[in-house]
PDB file of C-alpha atoms in Angstrom:
ATOM      1  CA  MET D   1      -0.376   0.260  -0.163  1.00 45.00           C
ATOM      2  CA  GLU D   2       3.063   2.605   0.794  1.00 49.00           C
ATOM      3  CA  ASN D   3       3.140   2.598  -3.120  1.00 54.00           C
ATOM      4  CA  LEU D   4      -0.385   3.856  -3.657  1.00 48.00           C
ATOM      5  CA  LYS D   5       0.765   6.816  -1.680  1.00 51.00           C
ATOM      6  CA  ASP D   6       3.721   7.940  -4.239  1.00 53.00           C
ATOM      7  CA  GLU D   7       1.001   7.609  -6.865  1.00 55.00           C
ATOM      8  CA  THR D   8      -1.184  10.813  -5.244  1.00 54.00           C
ATOM      9  CA  PRO D   9      -1.329  13.981  -6.664  1.00 59.00           C
ATOM     10  CA  GLY D  10       0.499  16.027  -4.371  1.00 58.00           C
ATOM     11  CA  ASN D  11       3.694  13.825  -4.449  1.00 66.00           C
ATOM     12  CA  ALA D  12       3.436  14.425  -8.220  1.00 65.00           C
ATOM     13  CA  ALA D  13       3.103  17.588  -7.879  1.00 65.00           C
ATOM     14  CA  SER D  14       6.700  17.758  -6.068  1.00 76.00           C
ATOM     15  CA  VAL D  15       8.105  15.484  -8.154  1.00 79.00           C
ATOM     16  CA  ALA D  16       7.295  18.023 -11.373  1.00 74.00           C
ATOM     17  CA  ASN D  17       9.693  20.640  -9.524  1.00 76.00           C
ATOM     18  CA  VAL D  18      13.273  18.123  -9.740  1.00 83.00           C
ATOM     19  CA  ASP D  19      15.293  18.929 -12.394  1.00 79.00           C
ATOM     20  CA  MET D  20      15.971  14.657 -14.114  1.00 86.00           C
ATOM     21  CA  LYS D  21      18.713  15.352 -17.335  1.00 86.00           C
ATOM     22  CA  LEU D  22      18.706  12.558 -19.544  1.00 92.00           C
ATOM     23  CA  GLU D  23      23.066  12.408 -18.878  1.00 95.00           C
ATOM     24  CA  VAL D  24      23.041   9.383 -20.788  1.00 97.00           C
ATOM     25  CA  VAL D  25      21.604   6.079 -23.098  1.00 97.00           C
ATOM     26  CA  VAL D  26      23.253   2.448 -23.115  1.00 98.00           C
ATOM     27  CA  ILE D  27      24.289   1.229 -26.728  1.00 98.00           C
ATOM     28  CA  PRO D  28      24.985  -2.337 -27.312  1.00 98.00           C
ATOM     29  CA  VAL D  29      27.934  -4.186 -29.271  1.00 98.00           C
ATOM     30  CA  SER D  30      29.593  -7.037 -30.210  1.00 97.00           C
ATOM     31  CA  ASP D  31      32.634  -5.365 -30.505  1.00 97.00           C
ATOM     32  CA  VAL D  32      33.548  -2.538 -27.908  1.00 97.00           C
ATOM     33  CA  ASP D  33      36.958  -1.462 -30.691  1.00 97.00           C
ATOM     34  CA  ARG D  34      34.894  -1.232 -33.563  1.00 98.00           C
ATOM     35  CA  ALA D  35      32.501   0.517 -32.284  1.00 98.00           C
ATOM     36  CA  THR D  36      35.041   3.061 -30.828  1.00 98.00           C
ATOM     37  CA  GLN D  37      36.314   2.849 -34.476  1.00 98.00           C
ATOM     38  CA  PHE D  38      32.825   4.453 -35.819  1.00 98.00           C
ATOM     39  CA  TYR D  39      31.431   6.818 -33.184  1.00 98.00           C
ATOM     40  CA  ALA D  40      35.104   8.172 -33.836  1.00 97.00           C
ATOM     41  CA  ARG D  41      34.449   8.720 -36.716  1.00 97.00           C
ATOM     42  CA  LEU D  42      31.118  10.956 -36.865  1.00 97.00           C
ATOM     43  CA  GLY D  43      33.386  13.009 -35.523  1.00 95.00           C
ATOM     44  CA  TRP D  44      31.652  12.596 -31.796  1.00 97.00           C
ATOM     45  CA  ARG D  45      33.933  13.974 -28.354  1.00 96.00           C
ATOM     46  CA  GLN D  46      34.830  11.054 -26.618  1.00 97.00           C
ATOM     47  CA  ASP D  47      34.804  11.232 -22.882  1.00 96.00           C
ATOM     48  CA  VAL D  48      37.467  10.548 -19.867  1.00 95.00           C
ATOM     49  CA  THR D  49      35.308   6.991 -18.117  1.00 94.00           C
ATOM     50  CA  PRO D  50      37.361   5.656 -14.459  1.00 93.00           C
ATOM     51  CA  PRO D  51      40.934   3.797 -16.124  1.00 92.00           C
ATOM     52  CA  GLY D  52      40.090   0.187 -15.754  1.00 91.00           C
ATOM     53  CA  SER D  53      36.222   0.667 -16.565  1.00 93.00           C
ATOM     54  CA  GLY D  54      36.023  -0.710 -19.344  1.00 94.00           C
ATOM     55  CA  VAL D  55      33.287   1.743 -20.597  1.00 97.00           C
ATOM     56  CA  VAL D  56      33.390   4.161 -23.826  1.00 98.00           C
ATOM     57  CA  GLN D  57      31.404   6.890 -23.744  1.00 98.00           C
ATOM     58  CA  PHE D  58      30.661   9.206 -26.381  1.00 98.00           C
ATOM     59  CA  THR D  59      28.712  12.997 -26.920  1.00 96.00           C
ATOM     60  CA  PRO D  60      27.469  13.795 -30.328  1.00 95.00           C
ATOM     61  CA  ARG D  61      27.812  17.963 -31.322  1.00 90.00           C
ATOM     62  CA  GLY D  62      25.453  19.730 -29.683  1.00 84.00           C
ATOM     63  CA  SER D  63      24.435  17.593 -27.280  1.00 90.00           C
ATOM     64  CA  ALA D  64      23.860  17.248 -23.510  1.00 87.00           C
ATOM     65  CA  CYS D  65      23.222  13.520 -23.748  1.00 94.00           C
ATOM     66  CA  SER D  66      25.932  11.146 -24.269  1.00 97.00           C
ATOM     67  CA  VAL D  67      25.836   7.212 -25.501  1.00 98.00           C
ATOM     68  CA  GLN D  68      28.306   4.356 -23.446  1.00 98.00           C
ATOM     69  CA  PHE D  69      29.015   1.085 -24.989  1.00 98.00           C
ATOM     70  CA  GLY D  70      31.056  -1.519 -22.740  1.00 96.00           C
ATOM     71  CA  LYS D  71      31.792  -5.519 -22.121  1.00 89.00           C
ATOM     72  CA  SER D  72      28.473  -6.157 -19.180  1.00 88.00           C
ATOM     73  CA  LEU D  73      27.094  -2.941 -19.607  1.00 94.00           C
ATOM     74  CA  THR D  74      23.429  -4.018 -21.250  1.00 96.00           C
ATOM     75  CA  SER D  75      21.724  -7.853 -21.178  1.00 96.00           C
ATOM     76  CA  ALA D  76      19.956  -6.463 -24.677  1.00 97.00           C
ATOM     77  CA  ALA D  77      21.291  -7.917 -28.109  1.00 97.00           C
ATOM     78  CA  PRO D  78      24.048  -5.340 -29.865  1.00 97.00           C
ATOM     79  CA  GLY D  79      22.064  -4.105 -32.674  1.00 98.00           C
ATOM     80  CA  SER D  80      18.333  -3.535 -31.101  1.00 98.00           C
ATOM     81  CA  ALA D  81      19.031  -0.342 -30.406  1.00 98.00           C
ATOM     82  CA  GLN D  82      16.608   1.589 -32.779  1.00 98.00           C
ATOM     83  CA  ARG D  83      16.104   4.509 -34.542  1.00 97.00           C
ATOM     84  CA  THR D  84      17.630   7.045 -31.837  1.00 98.00           C
ATOM     85  CA  TYR D  85      16.595  10.583 -32.264  1.00 97.00           C
ATOM     86  CA  LEU D  86      19.424  12.566 -33.838  1.00 97.00           C
ATOM     87  CA  ILE D  87      18.680  16.602 -34.131  1.00 94.00           C
ATOM     88  CA  VAL D  88      19.828  18.374 -37.080  1.00 94.00           C
ATOM     89  CA  SER D  89      19.139  21.956 -38.412  1.00 90.00           C
ATOM     90  CA  ASP D  90      19.896  21.558 -41.592  1.00 93.00           C
ATOM     91  CA  ILE D  91      19.952  17.867 -43.023  1.00 96.00           C
ATOM     92  CA  ASP D  92      21.212  18.011 -46.580  1.00 96.00           C
ATOM     93  CA  ALA D  93      24.710  18.906 -44.936  1.00 94.00           C
ATOM     94  CA  ALA D  94      24.451  17.195 -41.875  1.00 96.00           C
ATOM     95  CA  ARG D  95      24.252  13.753 -44.480  1.00 97.00           C
ATOM     96  CA  LYS D  96      26.967  15.138 -46.895  1.00 97.00           C
ATOM     97  CA  GLU D  97      29.459  15.691 -43.602  1.00 96.00           C
ATOM     98  CA  LEU D  98      28.774  12.077 -42.115  1.00 97.00           C
ATOM     99  CA  VAL D  99      29.050  10.714 -46.026  1.00 97.00           C
ATOM    100  CA  ALA D 100      32.496  12.476 -46.496  1.00 97.00           C
ATOM    101  CA  ALA D 101      33.574  10.864 -43.609  1.00 96.00           C
ATOM    102  CA  GLY D 102      32.579   7.542 -44.404  1.00 96.00           C
ATOM    103  CA  ILE D 103      29.710   6.651 -43.137  1.00 97.00           C
ATOM    104  CA  GLU D 104      26.884   5.143 -45.031  1.00 98.00           C
ATOM    105  CA  VAL D 105      23.691   7.247 -44.901  1.00 98.00           C
ATOM    106  CA  GLY D 106      20.023   6.856 -46.639  1.00 98.00           C
ATOM    107  CA  GLU D 107      18.374   8.864 -48.530  1.00 98.00           C
ATOM    108  CA  ILE D 108      17.153  11.664 -47.025  1.00 98.00           C
ATOM    109  CA  PHE D 109      12.843  11.260 -47.211  1.00 98.00           C
ATOM    110  CA  HIS D 110       9.741  13.640 -45.332  1.00 97.00           C
ATOM    111  CA  LEU D 111       6.622  12.507 -44.166  1.00 90.00           C
ATOM    112  CA  GLY D 112       3.561  12.173 -46.814  1.00 89.00           C
ATOM    113  CA  ALA D 113       0.014  11.999 -46.234  1.00 88.00           C
ATOM    114  CA  ASP D 114      -0.100   8.547 -47.150  1.00 92.00           C
ATOM    115  CA  GLY D 115       3.698   7.898 -45.188  1.00 90.00           C
ATOM    116  CA  PRO D 116       7.226   8.196 -46.246  1.00 94.00           C
ATOM    117  CA  VAL D 117       8.221  10.495 -49.486  1.00 97.00           C
ATOM    118  CA  SER D 118      12.160  10.338 -50.863  1.00 97.00           C
ATOM    119  CA  GLY D 119      13.568  13.668 -50.761  1.00 97.00           C
ATOM    120  CA  PRO D 120      13.770  16.521 -47.878  1.00 97.00           C
ATOM    121  CA  ASP D 121       9.719  17.585 -46.858  1.00 96.00           C
ATOM    122  CA  PRO D 122       9.211  20.662 -50.114  1.00 95.00           C
ATOM    123  CA  ASN D 123       8.294  23.319 -47.527  1.00 92.00           C
ATOM    124  CA  ARG D 124      11.424  22.373 -45.415  1.00 90.00           C
ATOM    125  CA  GLY D 125       9.194  21.476 -42.401  1.00 91.00           C
ATOM    126  CA  THR D 126      10.549  21.463 -39.204  1.00 91.00           C
ATOM    127  CA  TYR D 127      11.026  17.240 -37.942  1.00 94.00           C
ATOM    128  CA  ARG D 128       9.594  16.887 -40.827  1.00 94.00           C
ATOM    129  CA  SER D 129      13.288  15.713 -42.851  1.00 97.00           C
ATOM    130  CA  PHE D 130      14.465  11.922 -42.418  1.00 98.00           C
ATOM    131  CA  ALA D 131      17.993  10.303 -43.097  1.00 98.00           C
ATOM    132  CA  LEU D 132      18.626   6.295 -41.271  1.00 98.00           C
ATOM    133  CA  PHE D 133      22.359   5.533 -40.455  1.00 98.00           C
ATOM    134  CA  SER D 134      23.212   2.453 -38.981  1.00 98.00           C
ATOM    135  CA  ASP D 135      26.654   1.273 -36.963  1.00 98.00           C
ATOM    136  CA  PRO D 136      28.958  -1.688 -37.570  1.00 98.00           C
ATOM    137  CA  ASP D 137      26.099  -3.419 -35.396  1.00 98.00           C
ATOM    138  CA  GLY D 138      22.817  -2.810 -36.512  1.00 98.00           C
ATOM    139  CA  ASN D 139      21.961   0.251 -34.245  1.00 98.00           C
ATOM    140  CA  SER D 140      20.306   2.708 -36.057  1.00 98.00           C
ATOM    141  CA  TRP D 141      20.004   6.677 -35.500  1.00 98.00           C
ATOM    142  CA  LEU D 142      17.558   8.491 -37.107  1.00 98.00           C
ATOM    143  CA  LEU D 143      18.257  12.458 -38.843  1.00 98.00           C
ATOM    144  CA  GLN D 144      15.422  14.722 -38.057  1.00 98.00           C
ATOM    145  CA  GLU D 145      15.914  18.284 -39.601  1.00 96.00           C
ATOM    146  CA  ILE D 146      14.057  20.243 -36.779  1.00 92.00           C
ATOM    147  CA  THR D 147      14.280  24.551 -37.050  1.00 87.00           C
ATOM    148  CA  THR D 148      11.976  25.001 -35.076  1.00 81.00           C
ATOM    149  CA  ARG D 149      10.347  23.717 -31.974  1.00 78.00           C
ATOM    150  CA  LEU D 150       6.040  22.719 -31.370  1.00 78.00           C
ATOM    151  CA  PRO D 151       5.184  25.296 -28.675  1.00 71.00           C
ATOM    152  CA  GLY D 152       5.887  24.093 -25.073  1.00 66.00           C
ATOM    153  CA  ARG D 153       9.209  21.869 -25.963  1.00 65.00           C
ATOM    154  CA  VAL D 154      11.164  24.429 -24.644  1.00 60.00           C
ATOM    155  CA  ASP D 155      11.186  26.289 -21.617  1.00 60.00           C
ATOM    156  CA  SER D 156      11.080  29.744 -23.072  1.00 57.00           C
ATOM    157  CA  ALA D 157      13.788  31.221 -20.384  1.00 60.00           C
ATOM    158  CA  ALA D 158      15.960  28.801 -21.018  1.00 64.00           C
ATOM    159  CA  THR D 159      16.680  29.282 -24.421  1.00 68.00           C
ATOM    160  CA  SER D 160      19.748  28.009 -25.763  1.00 71.00           C
ATOM    161  CA  PHE D 161      21.775  26.789 -28.561  1.00 73.00           C
ATOM    162  CA  GLY D 162      23.510  23.880 -28.713  1.00 66.00           C
ATOM    163  CA  SER D 163      26.723  24.519 -30.693  1.00 70.00           C
ATOM    164  CA  ALA D 164      28.404  27.342 -33.227  1.00 78.00           C
ATOM    165  CA  SER D 165      26.807  26.046 -36.259  1.00 76.00           C
ATOM    166  CA  ASP D 166      23.150  25.739 -34.580  1.00 77.00           C
ATOM    167  CA  LEU D 167      23.545  29.547 -33.415  1.00 82.00           C
ATOM    168  CA  SER D 168      24.412  30.610 -37.137  1.00 83.00           C
ATOM    169  CA  SER D 169      21.113  29.009 -38.667  1.00 82.00           C
ATOM    170  CA  ALA D 170      19.537  30.778 -36.151  1.00 84.00           C
ATOM    171  CA  PHE D 171      20.709  34.145 -37.583  1.00 86.00           C
ATOM    172  CA  ARG D 172      20.035  33.048 -41.431  1.00 86.00           C
ATOM    173  CA  ARG D 173      16.717  32.341 -40.884  1.00 87.00           C
ATOM    174  CA  ALA D 174      15.875  35.323 -38.867  1.00 87.00           C
ATOM    175  CA  GLU D 175      17.923  37.564 -41.356  1.00 89.00           C
ATOM    176  CA  ALA D 176      15.710  35.718 -43.838  1.00 88.00           C
ATOM    177  CA  ALA D 177      11.696  36.898 -41.945  1.00 87.00           C
ATOM    178  CA  HIS D 178      13.870  39.890 -40.681  1.00 90.00           C
ATOM    179  CA  GLY D 179      14.256  40.674 -44.181  1.00 86.00           C
ATOM    180  CA  GLU D 180      10.008  40.160 -45.080  1.00 86.00           C
ATOM    181  CA  HIS D 181       9.852  42.349 -41.755  1.00 86.00           C
ATOM    182  CA  GLU D 182      11.412  44.943 -43.491  1.00 85.00           C
ATOM    183  CA  LYS D 183       9.413  45.249 -46.758  1.00 87.00           C
ATOM    184  CA  ARG D 184       6.134  45.165 -44.187  1.00 87.00           C
ATOM    185  CA  THR D 185       7.343  48.997 -42.690  1.00 84.00           C
ATOM    186  CA  GLY D 186       7.849  50.208 -46.658  1.00 82.00           C
ATOM    187  CA  GLY D 187      11.682  49.264 -46.898  1.00 80.00           C
ATOM    188  CA  GLN D 188      13.556  51.289 -44.410  1.00 80.00           C
ATOM    189  CA  ARG D 189      16.741  50.373 -42.315  1.00 81.00           C
ATOM    190  CA  ASP D 190      15.189  48.694 -39.001  1.00 81.00           C
ATOM    191  CA  GLU D 191      17.871  50.280 -36.663  1.00 81.00           C
ATOM    192  CA  ASN D 192      16.361  48.146 -34.141  1.00 80.00           C
ATOM    193  CA  TRP D 193      17.165  44.401 -35.343  1.00 87.00           C
ATOM    194  CA  PRO D 194      19.257  42.723 -32.648  1.00 85.00           C
ATOM    195  CA  ASP D 195      16.649  43.232 -31.304  1.00 85.00           C
ATOM    196  CA  TRP D 196      13.843  41.963 -32.634  1.00 87.00           C
ATOM    197  CA  TYR D 197      16.508  38.912 -34.183  1.00 86.00           C
ATOM    198  CA  ALA D 198      16.655  38.346 -30.151  1.00 84.00           C
ATOM    199  CA  ALA D 199      12.712  38.193 -29.839  1.00 85.00           C
ATOM    200  CA  TYR D 200      12.822  36.155 -33.924  1.00 86.00           C
ATOM    201  CA  MET D 201      15.012  34.029 -32.421  1.00 84.00           C
ATOM    202  CA  VAL D 202      14.072  32.914 -28.970  1.00 80.00           C
ATOM    203  CA  ALA D 203      10.827  32.725 -29.929  1.00 82.00           C
ATOM    204  CA  GLU D 204      11.263  30.053 -32.571  1.00 80.00           C
ATOM    205  CA  GLN D 205      13.115  28.083 -29.931  1.00 75.00           C
ATOM    206  CA  ALA D 206      10.535  27.316 -27.606  1.00 71.00           C
ATOM    207  CA  GLY D 207       7.848  27.565 -30.303  1.00 74.00           C
ATOM    208  CA  THR D 208       6.171  30.466 -29.748  1.00 78.00           C
ATOM    209  CA  GLU D 209       4.070  33.122 -31.626  1.00 82.00           C
ATOM    210  CA  LEU D 210       7.106  34.978 -33.822  1.00 85.00           C
ATOM    211  CA  PRO D 211       7.480  38.782 -33.944  1.00 85.00           C
ATOM    212  CA  ILE D 212       6.021  40.013 -37.629  1.00 80.00           C
TER     213      ILE D 212
END
Protein backbone atom coordinates (compact mmCIF):
# COMPACT_ATOMS: atom_id res chain seq x y z
CA MET A 1 0.00 0.00 0.00
CA GLU A 2 2.96 2.32 0.44
CA ASN A 3 3.42 2.48 -3.33
CA LEU A 4 -0.09 3.85 -3.70
CA LYS A 5 0.85 6.80 -1.53
CA ASP A 6 3.64 7.66 -3.95
CA GLU A 7 1.06 8.09 -6.72
CA THR A 8 -1.01 10.75 -4.97
CA PRO A 9 -1.37 14.13 -6.74
CA GLY A 10 0.60 15.84 -3.99
CA ASN A 11 3.63 13.63 -4.50
CA ALA A 12 3.32 13.97 -8.29
CA ALA A 13 3.46 17.74 -7.92
CA SER A 14 6.61 17.53 -5.79
CA VAL A 15 8.32 15.24 -8.30
CA ALA A 16 7.44 17.68 -11.08
CA ASN A 17 9.75 20.19 -9.40
CA VAL A 18 12.76 17.88 -9.56
CA ASP A 19 15.12 18.40 -12.51
CA MET A 20 15.93 15.07 -14.18
CA LYS A 21 18.40 15.57 -17.00
CA LEU A 22 18.88 12.69 -19.45
CA GLU A 23 22.63 12.09 -19.20
CA VAL A 24 23.56 8.81 -20.89
CA VAL A 25 21.97 6.21 -23.18
CA VAL A 26 23.58 2.75 -23.20
CA ILE A 27 23.77 1.04 -26.59
CA PRO A 28 24.52 -2.69 -27.05
CA VAL A 29 27.54 -3.58 -29.19
CA SER A 30 29.38 -6.83 -29.87
CA ASP A 31 32.84 -5.39 -30.54
CA VAL A 32 33.87 -2.44 -28.36
CA ASP A 33 36.95 -1.53 -30.42
CA ARG A 34 35.00 -1.59 -33.70
CA ALA A 35 32.23 0.54 -32.19
CA THR A 36 34.80 2.99 -30.81
CA GLN A 37 36.29 3.48 -34.28
CA PHE A 38 32.84 4.01 -35.80
CA TYR A 39 31.65 6.62 -33.31
CA ALA A 40 34.97 8.42 -33.51
CA ARG A 41 34.42 8.73 -37.28
CA LEU A 42 31.13 10.50 -36.56
CA GLY A 43 33.16 13.31 -35.02
CA TRP A 44 31.60 12.78 -31.61
CA ARG A 45 33.66 13.71 -28.57
CA GLN A 46 35.16 10.73 -26.74
CA ASP A 47 34.83 11.42 -23.04
CA VAL A 48 37.19 10.37 -20.27
CA THR A 49 35.90 7.37 -18.32
CA PRO A 50 37.36 5.68 -15.20
CA PRO A 51 40.49 3.64 -16.03
CA GLY A 52 39.78 -0.07 -16.17
CA SER A 53 36.00 0.43 -16.25
CA GLY A 54 35.66 -0.92 -19.77
CA VAL A 55 33.19 1.88 -20.46
CA VAL A 56 33.45 3.95 -23.65
CA GLN A 57 31.47 7.19 -23.82
CA PHE A 58 30.84 9.52 -26.75
CA THR A 59 28.91 12.77 -26.86
CA PRO A 60 27.45 14.05 -30.16
CA ARG A 61 28.38 17.63 -30.97
CA GLY A 62 25.87 20.03 -29.45
CA SER A 63 24.25 17.31 -27.31
CA ALA A 64 23.78 17.37 -23.54
CA CYS A 65 23.27 13.58 -23.58
CA SER A 66 25.99 10.99 -24.23
CA VAL A 67 26.06 7.35 -25.32
CA GLN A 68 27.97 4.56 -23.59
CA PHE A 69 28.93 1.05 -24.55
CA GLY A 70 31.22 -1.62 -23.18
CA LYS A 71 31.35 -5.17 -21.93
CA SER A 72 28.60 -6.21 -19.52
CA LEU A 73 26.89 -2.80 -19.56
CA THR A 74 23.61 -4.19 -20.89
CA SER A 75 21.98 -7.53 -21.55
CA ALA A 76 20.27 -6.18 -24.68
CA ALA A 77 21.20 -7.83 -27.96
CA PRO A 78 23.76 -5.93 -30.07
CA GLY A 79 21.93 -3.93 -32.71
CA SER A 80 18.66 -3.76 -30.80
CA ALA A 81 18.82 0.01 -30.22
CA GLN A 82 16.71 1.28 -33.10
CA ARG A 83 15.95 4.73 -34.51
CA THR A 84 17.45 6.82 -31.75
CA TYR A 85 16.85 10.42 -32.82
CA LEU A 86 19.68 12.82 -33.67
CA ILE A 87 18.39 16.36 -34.21
CA VAL A 88 20.01 18.56 -36.86
CA SER A 89 19.20 22.04 -38.12
CA ASP A 90 20.16 21.29 -41.75
CA ILE A 91 19.65 17.67 -42.79
CA ASP A 92 21.28 18.10 -46.22
CA ALA A 93 24.49 19.46 -44.71
CA ALA A 94 24.49 16.87 -41.91
CA ARG A 95 24.09 13.97 -44.33
CA LYS A 96 26.83 15.27 -46.63
CA GLU A 97 29.29 15.55 -43.74
CA LEU A 98 28.54 12.01 -42.56
CA VAL A 99 28.93 10.59 -46.07
CA ALA A 100 32.23 12.48 -46.44
CA ALA A 101 33.40 10.79 -43.22
CA GLY A 102 32.73 7.39 -44.76
CA ILE A 103 29.40 6.73 -43.04
CA GLU A 104 26.73 4.97 -45.09
CA VAL A 105 23.57 7.08 -44.76
CA GLY A 106 20.20 6.37 -46.35
CA GLU A 107 18.56 8.89 -48.65
CA ILE A 108 16.67 11.78 -47.10
CA PHE A 109 12.92 11.26 -46.85
CA HIS A 110 9.97 13.21 -45.50
CA LEU A 111 6.53 12.48 -44.11
CA GLY A 112 3.79 12.66 -46.72
CA ALA A 113 0.05 12.24 -46.29
CA ASP A 114 0.35 8.49 -46.93
CA GLY A 115 3.69 7.85 -45.25
CA PRO A 116 7.40 8.33 -46.06
CA VAL A 117 8.25 10.03 -49.37
CA SER A 118 11.69 10.32 -50.97
CA GLY A 119 13.48 13.67 -50.58
CA PRO A 120 13.31 16.39 -47.92
CA ASP A 121 10.00 18.02 -47.09
CA PRO A 122 9.20 20.39 -50.03
CA ASN A 123 8.44 23.24 -47.63
CA ARG A 124 11.25 22.27 -45.25
CA GLY A 125 8.68 21.96 -42.51
CA THR A 126 10.19 21.43 -39.09
CA TYR A 127 10.15 17.83 -37.75
CA ARG A 128 9.38 16.45 -41.22
CA SER A 129 12.68 15.46 -42.91
CA PHE A 130 14.72 12.39 -41.96
CA ALA A 131 17.69 10.19 -42.87
CA LEU A 132 18.77 6.88 -41.34
CA PHE A 133 22.17 5.30 -40.67
CA SER A 134 23.44 2.41 -38.54
CA ASP A 135 26.57 1.43 -36.64
CA PRO A 136 28.41 -1.85 -37.43
CA ASP A 137 26.09 -3.82 -35.11
CA GLY A 138 22.93 -2.44 -36.66
CA ASN A 139 22.00 0.05 -33.95
CA SER A 140 20.23 2.69 -36.01
CA TRP A 141 20.21 6.47 -35.74
CA LEU A 142 17.55 8.70 -37.24
CA LEU A 143 18.52 12.20 -38.31
CA GLN A 144 15.58 14.60 -37.96
CA GLU A 145 15.63 18.21 -39.15
CA ILE A 146 14.14 20.59 -36.59
CA THR A 147 14.30 24.34 -37.14
CA THR A 148 11.37 25.46 -34.98
CA ARG A 149 10.20 23.69 -31.84
CA LEU A 150 6.54 23.00 -31.23
CA PRO A 151 4.93 25.10 -28.46
CA GLY A 152 5.87 23.97 -24.99
CA ARG A 153 8.89 21.92 -26.12
CA VAL A 154 11.45 24.47 -24.90
CA ASP A 155 11.58 26.52 -21.72
CA SER A 156 11.51 30.07 -23.08
CA ALA A 157 13.29 31.27 -19.95
CA ALA A 158 16.24 28.97 -20.67
CA THR A 159 16.75 29.26 -24.41
CA SER A 160 20.15 28.03 -25.56
CA PHE A 161 21.94 26.79 -28.67
CA GLY A 162 23.86 23.54 -28.69
CA SER A 163 26.64 24.66 -31.00
CA ALA A 164 28.01 27.57 -33.03
CA SER A 165 26.53 26.06 -36.20
CA ASP A 166 23.06 25.88 -34.63
CA LEU A 167 23.37 29.53 -33.58
CA SER A 168 24.62 30.49 -37.06
CA SER A 169 21.65 28.75 -38.68
CA ALA A 170 19.29 30.55 -36.32
CA PHE A 171 20.86 33.89 -37.29
CA ARG A 172 20.31 33.12 -40.98
CA ARG A 173 16.65 32.30 -40.44
CA ALA A 174 16.22 35.46 -38.37
CA GLU A 175 17.92 37.49 -41.11
CA ALA A 176 15.54 36.14 -43.75
CA ALA A 177 12.50 36.78 -41.57
CA HIS A 178 13.73 40.26 -40.72
CA GLY A 179 14.06 41.07 -44.42
CA GLU A 180 10.36 40.32 -44.80
CA HIS A 181 9.66 42.42 -41.72
CA GLU A 182 11.44 45.43 -43.26
CA LYS A 183 9.46 44.99 -46.50
CA ARG A 184 6.22 45.10 -44.51
CA THR A 185 7.33 48.27 -42.75
CA GLY A 186 8.04 50.18 -45.97
CA GLY A 187 11.57 49.01 -46.74
CA GLN A 188 13.20 51.28 -44.17
CA ARG A 189 16.22 50.00 -42.28
CA ASP A 190 15.26 48.80 -38.83
CA GLU A 191 17.68 50.39 -36.39
CA ASN A 192 16.48 48.04 -33.65
CA TRP A 193 17.24 44.88 -35.61
CA PRO A 194 19.31 43.32 -32.76
CA ASP A 195 16.25 43.40 -30.49
CA TRP A 196 14.07 41.98 -33.30
CA TYR A 197 16.59 39.22 -34.02
CA ALA A 198 16.76 38.29 -30.34
CA ALA A 199 12.98 38.17 -29.97
CA TYR A 200 12.63 36.11 -33.15
CA MET A 201 15.33 33.58 -32.26
CA VAL A 202 14.03 33.00 -28.74
CA ALA A 203 10.41 32.68 -29.93
CA GLU A 204 11.41 30.30 -32.75
CA GLN A 205 13.27 27.97 -30.42
CA ALA A 206 10.61 28.08 -27.73
CA GLY A 207 7.80 27.49 -30.22
CA THR A 208 5.93 30.66 -29.25
CA GLU A 209 4.39 33.30 -31.54
CA LEU A 210 6.96 34.82 -33.88
CA PRO A 211 7.30 38.61 -34.26
CA ILE A 212 6.17 40.04 -37.61
